């Protein structure tokens, strides 16, 4: 049976060239970067070299604006909690975000609400895109920070980050973006795009899990999230994940070097797949078709439930995901799909396929063969589909 | 979250899928908002459930519990079928993840709903036999 990994928005395989660069830092140059002896000094050197290159690749003015973390969730937590706690004494108690952020943002906002902060959750409309004018209208005297994701993790819609950045700059409000899904697929320039804080992680772009970063523009007041030793210029304690950082740098570099060609290939595959799957009756594509990550396909099929679709796909060798309730252990369907206005019963039947450089046109052929078969099979045993067809027939007659 | 081999077997090869034409009782429980609907058809002769079929919209556990529940009541008397608990269905499937327990409850209710319908069609009040089949808003999913 064919085996297709189509869940690259969840995580990716480490690229061989990235792994190769990381290996010496596990076994040879394993010293603690804070130590004085040579093996520590060499590790420190690798760390700072990576920081410098990453800063350049993200358009940061100074390497010291890059802080290494354990990944996207930590970076998101730190950005919001750190800034809000630092600005609280100045009377800033308001946060602006969107309804379809990652839970690392939404649950952090909820935690801050419990502390007395107020949060405005902006609408993302039917196509899954935040309107910059809504950001402007929501800004208040006491707004501490605006946090809008660069690209959505479920439906892949790309947000007008530069426009939002310009608005925040105009009003003197800090702007954070969670770029976990966008990095490596979209050219990010924190200076040009007026981004004050940015989260990213290595494992979505063929780097290792457990290593990410928070970009913090010089001059931004931010409290620590993790207290302890003096690492990361006293801002983030804990012995540095040197191999991880080397991997993060190598993965970002690789993704930028290959971006243009890879995106062109992925967009072609994505669009062929979407067009093919839309031929299934009562199917829909979720999120804007143009302002969308090159490798993201998110569809709903009425009358079936997402988890059973995923299990069937898995039995056919296809690894996919759904925004569905069932996989996350809650009974509610995806908050992202509800945010773009889908009713519960349709949002339950979602499927996300996310591709990387390693996928091929043959993978798309296979998926185009299997998905309609599975959808038909599940619909044939679905009392909901039976109802939909009955209503349809009643409307015609 | 991982399913047992038995759950995966009943999901991949569900038993008794379909409809019964001129069924003696049909029960439907759950709703599309919550993400699962089970519809059960029974055929009854001399108080024995001679045939049972189901159609389910729902997750892997919903399909597997429907399939297992139909196997467990096929050939049984109405009285025995009414004694089938969600716990017995779960045990027969070698367990379910905690968030999926409600699927087995739904399977038990689907059987009760089909038997209620059978009694009603015969002009008999089902409540003394079946008890009350809980409404969907009692499932605790807060929709």
Short mmCIF file of C-alpha atoms in Angstrom, two decimals:
data_model
loop_
_atom_site.label_atom_id
_atom_site.label_comp_id
_atom_site.label_asym_id
_atom_site.label_seq_id
_atom_site.Cartn_x
_atom_site.Cartn_y
_atom_site.Cartn_z
CA UNK A 1 0.00 0.00 0.00
CA UNK A 2 1.09 3.52 -0.77
CA UNK A 3 2.12 5.60 2.22
CA UNK A 4 1.55 9.34 2.03
CA UNK A 5 2.41 11.81 4.73
CA UNK A 6 0.06 14.75 4.25
CA UNK A 7 0.17 16.37 7.66
CA UNK A 8 3.13 18.71 7.33
CA UNK A 9 1.29 21.47 9.19
CA UNK A 10 1.41 19.21 12.23
CA UNK A 11 5.09 18.46 11.90
CA UNK A 12 7.68 17.53 9.28
CA UNK A 13 10.52 15.08 8.84
CA UNK A 14 13.96 16.54 9.57
CA UNK A 15 15.76 17.22 6.29
CA UNK A 16 18.96 15.12 5.96
CA UNK A 17 21.12 18.23 5.45
CA UNK A 18 19.67 19.75 8.64
CA UNK A 19 20.26 16.59 10.64
CA UNK A 20 23.82 16.38 9.37
CA UNK A 21 24.54 19.89 10.65
CA UNK A 22 23.03 19.08 14.03
CA UNK A 23 24.83 15.79 14.67
CA UNK A 24 28.23 17.09 15.90
CA UNK A 25 26.47 19.10 18.61
CA UNK A 26 25.09 15.96 20.19
CA UNK A 27 28.28 13.93 20.38
CA UNK A 28 31.36 16.11 19.86
CA UNK A 29 30.62 19.73 20.63
CA UNK A 30 28.29 18.95 23.50
CA UNK A 31 29.71 21.52 25.92
CA UNK A 32 27.56 23.98 27.82
CA UNK A 33 27.73 27.32 25.96
CA UNK A 34 28.02 29.10 29.31
CA UNK A 35 31.23 27.25 30.20
CA UNK A 36 34.67 28.73 29.81
CA UNK A 37 36.58 25.78 28.33
CA UNK A 38 36.99 25.26 24.62
CA UNK A 39 34.23 22.70 24.08
CA UNK A 40 31.81 25.16 25.70
CA UNK A 41 33.20 28.05 23.70
CA UNK A 42 32.70 26.15 20.45
CA UNK A 43 29.07 25.48 21.34
CA UNK A 44 28.60 29.17 22.18
CA UNK A 45 30.14 30.09 18.85
CA UNK A 46 27.67 27.85 16.98
CA UNK A 47 24.80 29.35 18.94
CA UNK A 48 25.76 32.93 18.13
CA UNK A 49 26.48 32.13 14.50
CA UNK A 50 23.00 30.66 14.18
CA UNK A 51 21.48 33.68 15.93
CA UNK A 52 23.22 36.03 13.52
CA UNK A 53 22.11 34.16 10.42
CA UNK A 54 18.53 33.79 11.66
CA UNK A 55 18.36 37.53 12.46
CA UNK A 56 19.50 38.27 8.92
CA UNK A 57 16.99 35.83 7.43
CA UNK A 58 14.09 37.39 9.35
CA UNK A 59 15.11 40.96 8.58
CA UNK A 60 15.98 41.74 12.21
CA UNK A 61 18.38 44.61 12.80
CA UNK A 62 20.31 42.92 15.60
CA UNK A 63 21.09 39.27 16.41
CA UNK A 64 20.37 40.11 20.05
CA UNK A 65 16.71 40.49 19.11
CA UNK A 66 16.46 36.71 18.60
CA UNK A 67 15.70 34.63 21.72
CA UNK A 68 15.69 30.86 21.48
CA UNK A 69 12.81 28.98 23.11
CA UNK A 70 11.36 25.50 23.23
CA UNK A 71 9.01 26.22 20.32
CA UNK A 72 5.94 28.07 19.13
CA UNK A 73 3.78 27.62 22.20
CA UNK A 74 6.42 28.97 24.57
CA UNK A 75 7.12 31.89 22.25
CA UNK A 76 3.41 32.76 22.04
CA UNK A 77 3.00 32.52 25.81
CA UNK A 78 6.08 34.63 26.41
CA UNK A 79 5.12 37.31 23.88
CA UNK A 80 1.67 37.93 25.34
CA UNK A 81 2.30 37.33 29.03
CA UNK A 82 5.69 39.04 28.95
CA UNK A 83 4.44 42.20 27.23
CA UNK A 84 1.17 42.42 29.18
CA UNK A 85 2.89 41.98 32.52
CA UNK A 86 5.53 44.55 31.61
CA UNK A 87 2.96 47.13 30.46
CA UNK A 88 0.39 46.56 33.20
CA UNK A 89 1.91 49.21 35.45
CA UNK A 90 1.49 51.71 32.61
CA UNK A 91 -2.26 51.11 32.63
CA UNK A 92 -2.25 48.95 29.49
CA UNK A 93 -4.77 46.18 29.96
CA UNK A 94 -6.18 45.44 26.50
CA UNK A 95 -5.21 42.79 23.94
CA UNK A 96 -6.40 42.50 20.34
CA UNK A 97 -6.30 39.13 18.63
CA UNK A 98 -8.44 37.10 16.24
CA UNK A 99 -11.02 34.39 16.79
CA UNK A 100 -9.04 31.73 14.94
CA UNK A 101 -5.59 31.97 16.51
CA UNK A 102 -3.77 28.86 17.65
CA UNK A 103 -4.68 27.76 21.17
CA UNK A 104 -1.22 28.84 22.32
CA UNK A 105 -2.55 32.39 21.80
CA UNK A 106 -6.23 31.89 22.65
CA UNK A 107 -5.64 30.00 25.89
CA UNK A 108 -2.93 32.49 26.88
CA UNK A 109 -5.45 35.28 26.30
CA UNK A 110 -7.95 33.44 28.49
CA UNK A 111 -5.33 33.14 31.22
CA UNK A 112 -4.65 36.88 30.95
CA UNK A 113 -8.40 37.61 31.09
CA UNK A 114 -8.45 35.87 34.46
CA UNK A 115 -5.76 38.30 35.58
CA UNK A 116 -7.97 41.23 34.58
CA UNK A 117 -6.83 41.92 31.02
CA UNK A 118 -9.49 42.56 28.38
CA UNK A 119 -9.33 40.84 25.01
CA UNK A 120 -10.96 41.78 21.71
CA UNK A 121 -11.32 38.77 19.41
CA UNK A 122 -11.57 40.02 15.83
CA UNK A 123 -13.79 38.41 13.24
CA UNK A 124 -12.03 36.55 10.42
CA UNK A 125 -14.98 36.56 8.00
CA UNK A 126 -16.00 33.81 5.62
CA UNK A 127 -12.65 33.61 3.84
CA UNK A 128 -10.60 33.45 7.04
CA UNK A 129 -8.81 36.78 6.77
CA UNK A 130 -8.60 39.55 9.38
CA UNK A 131 -9.54 43.00 8.09
CA UNK A 132 -6.81 45.54 8.95
CA UNK A 133 -9.44 48.26 9.49
CA UNK A 134 -10.98 46.10 12.22
CA UNK A 135 -7.61 46.09 13.96
CA UNK A 136 -7.45 49.88 13.71
CA UNK A 137 -10.99 50.29 15.04
CA UNK A 138 -10.28 48.00 17.97
CA UNK A 139 -7.17 49.84 19.16
CA UNK A 140 -7.76 51.71 22.44
CA UNK A 141 -5.72 53.98 24.66
CA UNK A 142 -4.98 51.03 26.92
CA UNK A 143 -4.16 48.47 24.21
CA UNK A 144 -0.95 46.68 25.15
CA UNK A 145 -0.50 44.42 22.16
CA UNK A 146 -2.05 43.18 18.92
CA UNK A 147 -1.43 39.51 18.09
CA UNK A 148 -2.51 38.19 14.70
CA UNK A 149 -1.13 34.97 13.24
CA UNK A 150 0.81 35.18 9.97
CA UNK A 151 -0.94 32.15 8.48
CA UNK A 152 -3.66 30.00 10.01
CA UNK A 153 -2.65 26.50 10.99
CA UNK A 154 -5.89 24.80 9.95
CA UNK A 155 -7.08 26.57 6.83
CA UNK A 156 -3.76 28.11 5.78
CA UNK A 157 -5.08 31.61 5.13
CA UNK A 158 -2.35 34.26 5.02
CA UNK A 159 -3.08 37.47 6.92
CA UNK A 160 -2.29 41.04 5.76
CA UNK A 161 0.59 41.27 8.22
CA UNK A 162 2.42 44.27 6.71
CA UNK A 163 -0.80 46.32 6.71
CA UNK A 164 -1.58 45.39 10.30
CA UNK A 165 2.04 46.14 11.23
CA UNK A 166 1.79 49.61 9.70
CA UNK A 167 -1.45 50.33 11.60
CA UNK A 168 0.08 49.23 14.90
CA UNK A 169 3.14 51.37 14.27
CA UNK A 170 0.96 54.39 13.49
CA UNK A 171 -0.88 53.99 16.80
CA UNK A 172 2.19 53.11 18.83
CA UNK A 173 0.86 49.67 19.77
CA UNK A 174 3.05 46.58 19.87
CA UNK A 175 2.43 43.95 17.20
CA UNK A 176 3.09 40.25 17.65
CA UNK A 177 2.61 37.58 15.00
CA UNK A 178 2.65 33.82 15.35
CA UNK A 179 4.55 32.87 12.18
CA UNK A 180 4.86 29.18 12.99
CA UNK A 181 3.06 28.10 9.81
CA UNK A 182 4.23 30.94 7.57
CA UNK A 183 7.99 30.80 8.14
CA UNK A 184 9.75 29.15 5.25
CA UNK A 185 6.78 29.62 2.92
CA UNK A 186 6.43 33.39 2.95
CA UNK A 187 9.18 35.98 2.94
CA UNK A 188 9.21 37.50 6.41
CA UNK A 189 10.94 40.81 7.10
CA UNK A 190 10.22 42.02 10.62
CA UNK A 191 11.65 45.47 9.91
CA UNK A 192 9.79 46.12 6.67
CA UNK A 193 6.57 44.57 7.97
CA UNK A 194 6.69 46.45 11.31
CA UNK A 195 6.58 43.32 13.41
CA UNK A 196 7.65 43.89 17.03
CA UNK A 197 7.48 40.28 18.18
CA UNK A 198 7.41 37.08 16.14
CA UNK A 199 7.10 33.41 17.11
CA UNK A 200 8.41 30.57 15.01
CA UNK A 201 9.46 26.96 15.41
CA UNK A 202 11.86 24.60 13.66
CA UNK A 203 9.81 21.43 13.32
CA UNK A 204 7.31 22.79 10.80
CA UNK A 205 10.09 23.45 8.29
CA UNK A 206 12.04 20.18 8.41
CA UNK A 207 13.94 21.11 11.56
CA UNK A 208 13.88 19.44 14.97
CA UNK A 209 11.04 19.49 17.49
CA UNK A 210 11.55 21.37 20.74
CA UNK A 211 13.31 24.43 19.36
CA UNK A 212 11.85 27.76 18.35
CA UNK A 213 12.41 31.45 18.79
CA UNK A 214 10.84 34.70 19.77
CA UNK A 215 11.96 37.79 17.93
CA UNK A 216 11.70 40.82 20.23
CA UNK A 217 12.48 44.19 18.70
CA UNK A 218 15.07 46.14 20.67
CA UNK A 219 13.39 48.48 23.13
CA UNK A 220 10.25 46.38 23.62
CA UNK A 221 9.52 45.93 27.31
CA UNK A 222 8.90 42.28 28.10
CA UNK A 223 8.95 40.37 31.39
CA UNK A 224 10.58 36.97 31.59
CA UNK A 225 8.50 33.84 31.32
CA UNK A 226 11.18 31.42 32.49
CA UNK A 227 13.41 32.62 35.31
CA UNK A 228 16.71 31.04 36.24
CA UNK A 229 20.22 31.28 34.81
CA UNK A 230 21.64 34.10 32.73
CA UNK A 231 21.15 32.47 29.32
CA UNK A 232 19.73 34.48 26.42
CA UNK A 233 20.92 37.70 28.00
CA UNK A 234 19.03 37.05 31.22
CA UNK A 235 15.73 36.80 29.35
CA UNK A 236 15.18 33.08 28.99
CA UNK A 237 16.79 30.72 31.43
CA UNK A 238 17.85 27.16 30.70
CA UNK A 239 20.87 25.57 29.05
CA UNK A 240 20.60 26.31 25.37
CA UNK A 241 19.46 23.59 22.97
CA UNK A 242 22.53 24.05 20.80
CA UNK A 243 21.87 21.20 18.38
CA UNK A 244 18.26 22.37 18.10
CA UNK A 245 19.28 25.95 17.39
CA UNK A 246 21.77 24.80 14.74
CA UNK A 247 18.91 22.76 13.24
CA UNK A 248 16.52 25.71 13.40
CA UNK A 249 18.99 27.91 11.56
CA UNK A 250 19.78 25.26 8.96
CA UNK A 251 16.07 24.53 8.39
CA UNK A 252 15.17 28.20 7.97
CA UNK A 253 18.09 28.71 5.59
CA UNK A 254 17.12 25.64 3.56
CA UNK A 255 13.48 26.71 3.37
CA UNK A 256 14.43 30.18 2.14
CA UNK A 257 16.90 28.84 -0.42
CA UNK A 258 14.27 26.53 -1.90
CA UNK A 259 11.18 28.66 -1.32
CA UNK A 260 10.39 29.94 -4.79
CA UNK A 261 10.67 26.64 -6.63
CA UNK A 262 8.98 24.66 -3.84
CA UNK A 263 6.05 27.07 -3.55
CA UNK A 264 5.43 26.92 -7.30
CA UNK A 265 5.37 23.11 -7.16
CA UNK A 266 3.14 23.00 -4.08
CA UNK A 267 0.66 25.55 -5.40
CA UNK A 268 0.23 23.49 -8.57
CA UNK A 269 -0.37 20.32 -6.56
CA UNK A 270 -2.66 22.07 -4.08
CA UNK A 271 -4.87 23.64 -6.72
CA UNK A 272 -5.21 20.42 -8.70
CA UNK A 273 -6.22 18.59 -5.54
CA UNK A 274 -8.75 21.25 -4.49
CA UNK A 275 -10.31 21.34 -7.97
CA UNK A 276 -10.52 17.56 -8.01
CA UNK A 277 -12.05 17.24 -4.55
CA UNK A 278 -14.57 20.00 -5.21
CA UNK A 279 -16.12 17.66 -7.79
CA UNK A 280 -17.48 15.65 -4.85
CA UNK A 281 -21.02 16.86 -4.32
CA UNK A 282 -21.65 19.01 -1.24
CA UNK A 283 -17.98 19.58 -0.59
CA UNK A 284 -16.37 22.94 0.16
CA UNK A 285 -12.91 24.44 0.46
CA UNK A 286 -12.37 26.28 3.72
CA UNK A 287 -10.53 29.59 3.64
CA UNK A 288 -9.48 31.94 0.88
CA UNK A 289 -8.20 30.11 -2.19
CA UNK A 290 -5.60 32.71 -3.16
CA UNK A 291 -4.25 34.08 0.13
CA UNK A 292 -3.37 30.62 1.30
CA UNK A 293 -0.28 28.63 2.25
CA UNK A 294 1.09 26.75 -0.79
CA UNK A 295 0.69 23.31 0.80
CA UNK A 296 -2.64 23.66 2.59
CA UNK A 297 -5.90 21.99 1.59
CA UNK A 298 -8.82 22.11 4.04
CA UNK A 299 -12.16 20.76 2.90
CA UNK A 300 -15.51 19.81 4.38
CA UNK A 301 -17.72 17.02 3.11
CA UNK A 302 -21.32 17.24 4.25
CA UNK A 303 -22.97 14.25 5.87
CA UNK A 304 -19.81 12.65 7.26
CA UNK A 305 -17.72 13.15 10.36
CA UNK A 306 -14.05 14.09 10.23
CA UNK A 307 -12.53 11.49 12.50
CA UNK A 308 -14.00 8.53 10.67
CA UNK A 309 -12.75 10.07 7.42
CA UNK A 310 -9.23 10.36 8.87
CA UNK A 311 -9.24 6.80 10.19
CA UNK A 312 -10.34 5.55 6.77
CA UNK A 313 -7.62 7.62 5.11
CA UNK A 314 -5.09 6.13 7.52
CA UNK A 315 -6.29 2.60 6.67
CA UNK A 316 -5.52 3.56 3.07
CA UNK A 317 -2.04 4.81 3.91
CA UNK A 318 -2.77 8.53 3.98
CA UNK A 319 -1.82 10.51 7.10
CA UNK A 320 -4.09 13.54 7.34
CA UNK A 321 -5.72 15.54 10.09
CA UNK A 322 -9.00 17.21 10.78
CA UNK A 323 -10.03 20.14 12.82
CA UNK A 324 -12.55 17.78 14.21
CA UNK A 325 -13.53 17.61 17.75
CA UNK A 326 -12.95 14.00 18.16
CA UNK A 327 -9.22 14.11 17.61
CA UNK A 328 -8.69 16.85 20.15
CA UNK A 329 -10.66 15.18 22.90
CA UNK A 330 -13.43 17.74 22.97
CA UNK A 331 -16.84 17.42 21.43
CA UNK A 332 -16.79 20.83 19.80
CA UNK A 333 -15.74 21.08 16.19
CA UNK A 334 -12.79 23.22 15.10
CA UNK A 335 -12.89 26.77 16.49
CA UNK A 336 -11.32 27.89 13.21
CA UNK A 337 -14.15 26.49 11.09
CA UNK A 338 -16.75 27.93 13.45
CA UNK A 339 -14.95 31.29 13.23
CA UNK A 340 -15.38 31.35 9.44
CA UNK A 341 -19.08 30.78 9.99
CA UNK A 342 -19.56 27.08 9.29
CA UNK A 343 -22.46 25.44 11.14
CA UNK A 344 -21.47 22.70 13.59
CA UNK A 345 -22.76 19.83 11.46
CA UNK A 346 -20.63 20.86 8.47
CA UNK A 347 -17.58 21.77 10.56
CA UNK A 348 -17.58 18.22 11.95
CA UNK A 349 -16.79 16.83 8.50
CA UNK A 350 -13.45 18.51 7.89
CA UNK A 351 -10.15 17.25 6.53
CA UNK A 352 -6.80 19.03 6.40
CA UNK A 353 -4.08 17.87 4.04
CA UNK A 354 -0.76 19.72 4.22
CA UNK A 355 2.08 19.02 1.86
CA UNK A 356 5.81 19.51 1.77
CA UNK A 357 8.58 19.24 -0.76
CA UNK A 358 8.60 15.48 -0.27
CA UNK A 359 5.10 15.01 -1.69
CA UNK A 360 4.59 14.27 -5.37
CA UNK A 361 1.97 14.57 -8.10
CA UNK A 362 1.50 10.79 -7.72
CA UNK A 363 0.45 11.40 -4.11
CA UNK A 364 -2.21 13.80 -5.39
CA UNK A 365 -3.43 11.19 -7.91
CA UNK A 366 -3.75 8.61 -5.13
CA UNK A 367 -5.59 11.01 -2.80
CA UNK A 368 -7.94 12.00 -5.64
CA UNK A 369 -8.70 8.33 -6.11
CA UNK A 370 -9.19 7.45 -2.43
CA UNK A 371 -11.01 10.44 -0.90
CA UNK A 372 -14.12 10.24 -3.12
CA UNK A 373 -14.34 6.47 -2.47
CA UNK A 374 -14.14 6.96 1.29
CA UNK A 375 -16.59 9.88 1.30
CA UNK A 376 -19.10 7.79 -0.66
CA UNK A 377 -18.63 4.83 1.65
CA UNK A 378 -19.18 6.90 4.81
CA UNK A 379 -22.13 8.74 3.29
CA UNK A 380 -23.77 5.44 2.42
CA UNK A 381 -23.89 4.59 6.14
CA UNK A 382 -24.74 8.11 7.34
CA UNK A 383 -28.28 8.91 8.48
CA UNK A 384 -27.35 12.59 8.20
CA UNK A 385 -26.51 12.18 4.51
CA UNK A 386 -29.82 10.36 4.07
CA UNK A 387 -31.60 13.42 5.53
CA UNK A 388 -29.63 15.85 3.35
CA UNK A 389 -30.59 13.90 0.22
CA UNK A 390 -34.24 13.70 1.29
CA UNK A 391 -34.36 17.46 1.86
CA UNK A 392 -32.68 17.99 -1.49
CA UNK A 393 -35.29 15.81 -3.23
CA UNK A 394 -38.13 17.62 -1.43
CA UNK A 395 -36.80 20.97 -2.61
CA UNK A 396 -36.61 19.86 -6.22
CA UNK A 397 -40.14 18.46 -6.26
CA UNK B 1 -5.85 8.75 21.95
CA UNK B 2 -5.68 5.24 20.63
CA UNK B 3 -8.41 2.76 19.82
CA UNK B 4 -8.21 -0.92 20.71
CA UNK B 5 -7.79 -3.48 17.94
CA UNK B 6 -11.41 -4.53 18.41
CA UNK B 7 -12.64 -0.96 17.92
CA UNK B 8 -10.56 -0.66 14.77
CA UNK B 9 -11.87 -4.01 13.53
CA UNK B 10 -15.50 -2.95 14.02
CA UNK B 11 -14.73 0.44 12.47
CA UNK B 12 -12.95 -0.99 9.43
CA UNK B 13 -15.42 -3.88 8.96
CA UNK B 14 -18.65 -2.79 10.58
CA UNK B 15 -21.25 -5.55 11.03
CA UNK B 16 -24.92 -5.08 10.19
CA UNK B 17 -24.65 -1.80 8.30
CA UNK B 18 -27.72 -0.75 6.36
CA UNK B 19 -31.47 -0.49 6.66
CA UNK B 20 -34.28 -3.00 7.12
CA UNK B 21 -37.19 -2.53 4.79
CA UNK B 22 -40.45 -2.68 6.74
CA UNK B 23 -38.58 -2.76 10.04
CA UNK B 24 -40.65 -3.46 13.17
CA UNK B 25 -38.90 -0.69 15.06
CA UNK B 26 -36.63 2.23 14.16
CA UNK B 27 -34.77 4.35 16.69
CA UNK B 28 -32.64 7.42 16.07
CA UNK B 29 -30.55 9.19 18.70
CA UNK B 30 -27.93 11.94 18.80
CA UNK B 31 -27.84 15.02 16.60
CA UNK B 32 -25.71 16.42 13.83
CA UNK B 33 -24.56 19.39 15.91
CA UNK B 34 -22.86 17.08 18.39
CA UNK B 35 -21.30 15.14 15.56
CA UNK B 36 -23.04 11.80 15.97
CA UNK B 37 -26.35 10.30 14.92
CA UNK B 38 -27.20 6.62 15.26
CA UNK B 39 -30.18 5.04 13.57
CA UNK B 40 -31.10 1.49 14.43
CA UNK B 41 -33.59 -0.81 12.66
CA UNK B 42 -34.93 -3.98 14.28
CA UNK B 43 -37.00 -6.88 13.05
CA UNK B 44 -38.86 -8.79 15.77
CA UNK B 45 -40.50 -12.19 15.67
CA UNK B 46 -42.06 -13.73 18.80
CA UNK B 47 -40.22 -11.26 21.00
CA UNK B 48 -36.87 -12.19 19.44
CA UNK B 49 -34.79 -9.65 17.52
CA UNK B 50 -34.24 -11.66 14.36
CA UNK B 51 -32.45 -8.93 12.46
CA UNK B 52 -30.86 -5.59 13.25
CA UNK B 53 -29.16 -2.99 11.06
CA UNK B 54 -27.67 0.43 11.71
CA UNK B 55 -26.61 3.64 10.02
CA UNK B 56 -24.30 6.00 11.86
CA UNK B 57 -22.92 9.48 11.26
CA UNK B 58 -20.04 9.91 13.65
CA UNK B 59 -16.49 9.20 14.69
CA UNK B 60 -14.68 5.87 14.68
CA UNK B 61 -15.98 4.98 18.14
CA UNK B 62 -19.56 5.81 17.14
CA UNK B 63 -19.38 3.43 14.18
CA UNK B 64 -17.63 0.70 16.19
CA UNK B 65 -20.06 0.87 19.13
CA UNK B 66 -23.05 0.74 16.75
CA UNK B 67 -21.59 -2.29 15.05
CA UNK B 68 -20.79 -4.08 18.32
CA UNK B 69 -24.17 -3.27 19.86
CA UNK B 70 -26.03 -4.72 16.87
CA UNK B 71 -23.99 -7.93 17.13
CA UNK B 72 -24.77 -8.19 20.83
CA UNK B 73 -28.56 -7.98 20.44
CA UNK B 74 -29.04 -9.96 17.25
CA UNK B 75 -30.96 -13.17 18.03
CA UNK B 76 -31.70 -12.01 21.57
CA UNK B 77 -35.08 -11.47 23.19
CA UNK B 78 -36.37 -7.93 23.61
CA UNK B 79 -35.89 -8.30 27.36
CA UNK B 80 -32.26 -9.31 26.98
CA UNK B 81 -31.63 -6.51 24.50
CA UNK B 82 -33.03 -4.00 26.99
CA UNK B 83 -30.52 -5.24 29.54
CA UNK B 84 -27.58 -4.35 27.30
CA UNK B 85 -25.61 -1.53 28.93
CA UNK B 86 -23.12 0.86 27.42
CA UNK B 87 -20.57 -0.64 29.78
CA UNK B 88 -21.07 -4.10 28.27
CA UNK B 89 -20.59 -2.65 24.77
CA UNK B 90 -17.41 -0.92 25.89
CA UNK B 91 -16.07 -4.07 27.51
CA UNK B 92 -16.80 -6.08 24.39
CA UNK B 93 -14.70 -3.55 22.46
CA UNK B 94 -11.81 -3.81 24.97
CA UNK B 95 -12.50 -0.30 26.19
CA UNK B 96 -12.88 3.18 24.74
CA UNK B 97 -10.90 6.38 25.33
CA UNK B 98 -12.64 8.46 28.07
CA UNK B 99 -13.87 11.14 25.63
CA UNK B 100 -15.58 8.43 23.59
CA UNK B 101 -17.64 6.86 26.36
CA UNK B 102 -20.67 8.88 25.21
CA UNK B 103 -20.62 6.89 21.93
CA UNK B 104 -21.38 3.70 23.84
CA UNK B 105 -24.16 5.51 25.72
CA UNK B 106 -25.57 6.53 22.36
CA UNK B 107 -25.49 2.91 21.16
CA UNK B 108 -27.43 1.75 24.23
CA UNK B 109 -29.95 4.54 23.70
CA UNK B 110 -30.33 3.71 20.01
CA UNK B 111 -31.37 0.16 20.88
CA UNK B 112 -33.83 1.44 23.50
CA UNK B 113 -35.23 3.94 21.02
CA UNK B 114 -35.76 1.20 18.41
CA UNK B 115 -37.49 -1.03 20.95
CA UNK B 116 -39.66 1.89 22.14
CA UNK B 117 -40.70 2.44 18.55
CA UNK B 118 -41.51 -1.27 18.22
CA UNK B 119 -43.80 -1.12 21.27
CA UNK B 120 -45.44 2.10 20.07
CA UNK B 121 -46.21 0.55 16.70
CA UNK B 122 -47.96 -2.27 18.54
CA UNK B 123 -49.98 0.26 20.52
CA UNK B 124 -48.16 -0.50 23.76
CA UNK B 125 -46.77 2.24 26.02
CA UNK B 126 -43.01 1.52 26.01
CA UNK B 127 -42.16 3.38 29.20
CA UNK B 128 -42.85 0.54 31.69
CA UNK B 129 -40.48 -1.70 29.69
CA UNK B 130 -37.88 0.65 28.28
CA UNK B 131 -37.96 3.49 30.74
CA UNK B 132 -37.24 6.99 29.53
CA UNK B 133 -34.81 7.33 26.64
CA UNK B 134 -32.76 10.40 27.63
CA UNK B 135 -33.01 13.48 25.45
CA UNK B 136 -29.92 14.71 23.65
CA UNK B 137 -29.48 17.67 25.97
CA UNK B 138 -28.68 15.20 28.73
CA UNK B 139 -25.52 14.00 27.02
CA UNK B 140 -23.52 16.82 28.52
CA UNK B 141 -22.00 18.16 25.33
CA UNK B 142 -23.51 21.60 26.01
CA UNK B 143 -24.59 22.45 22.52
#
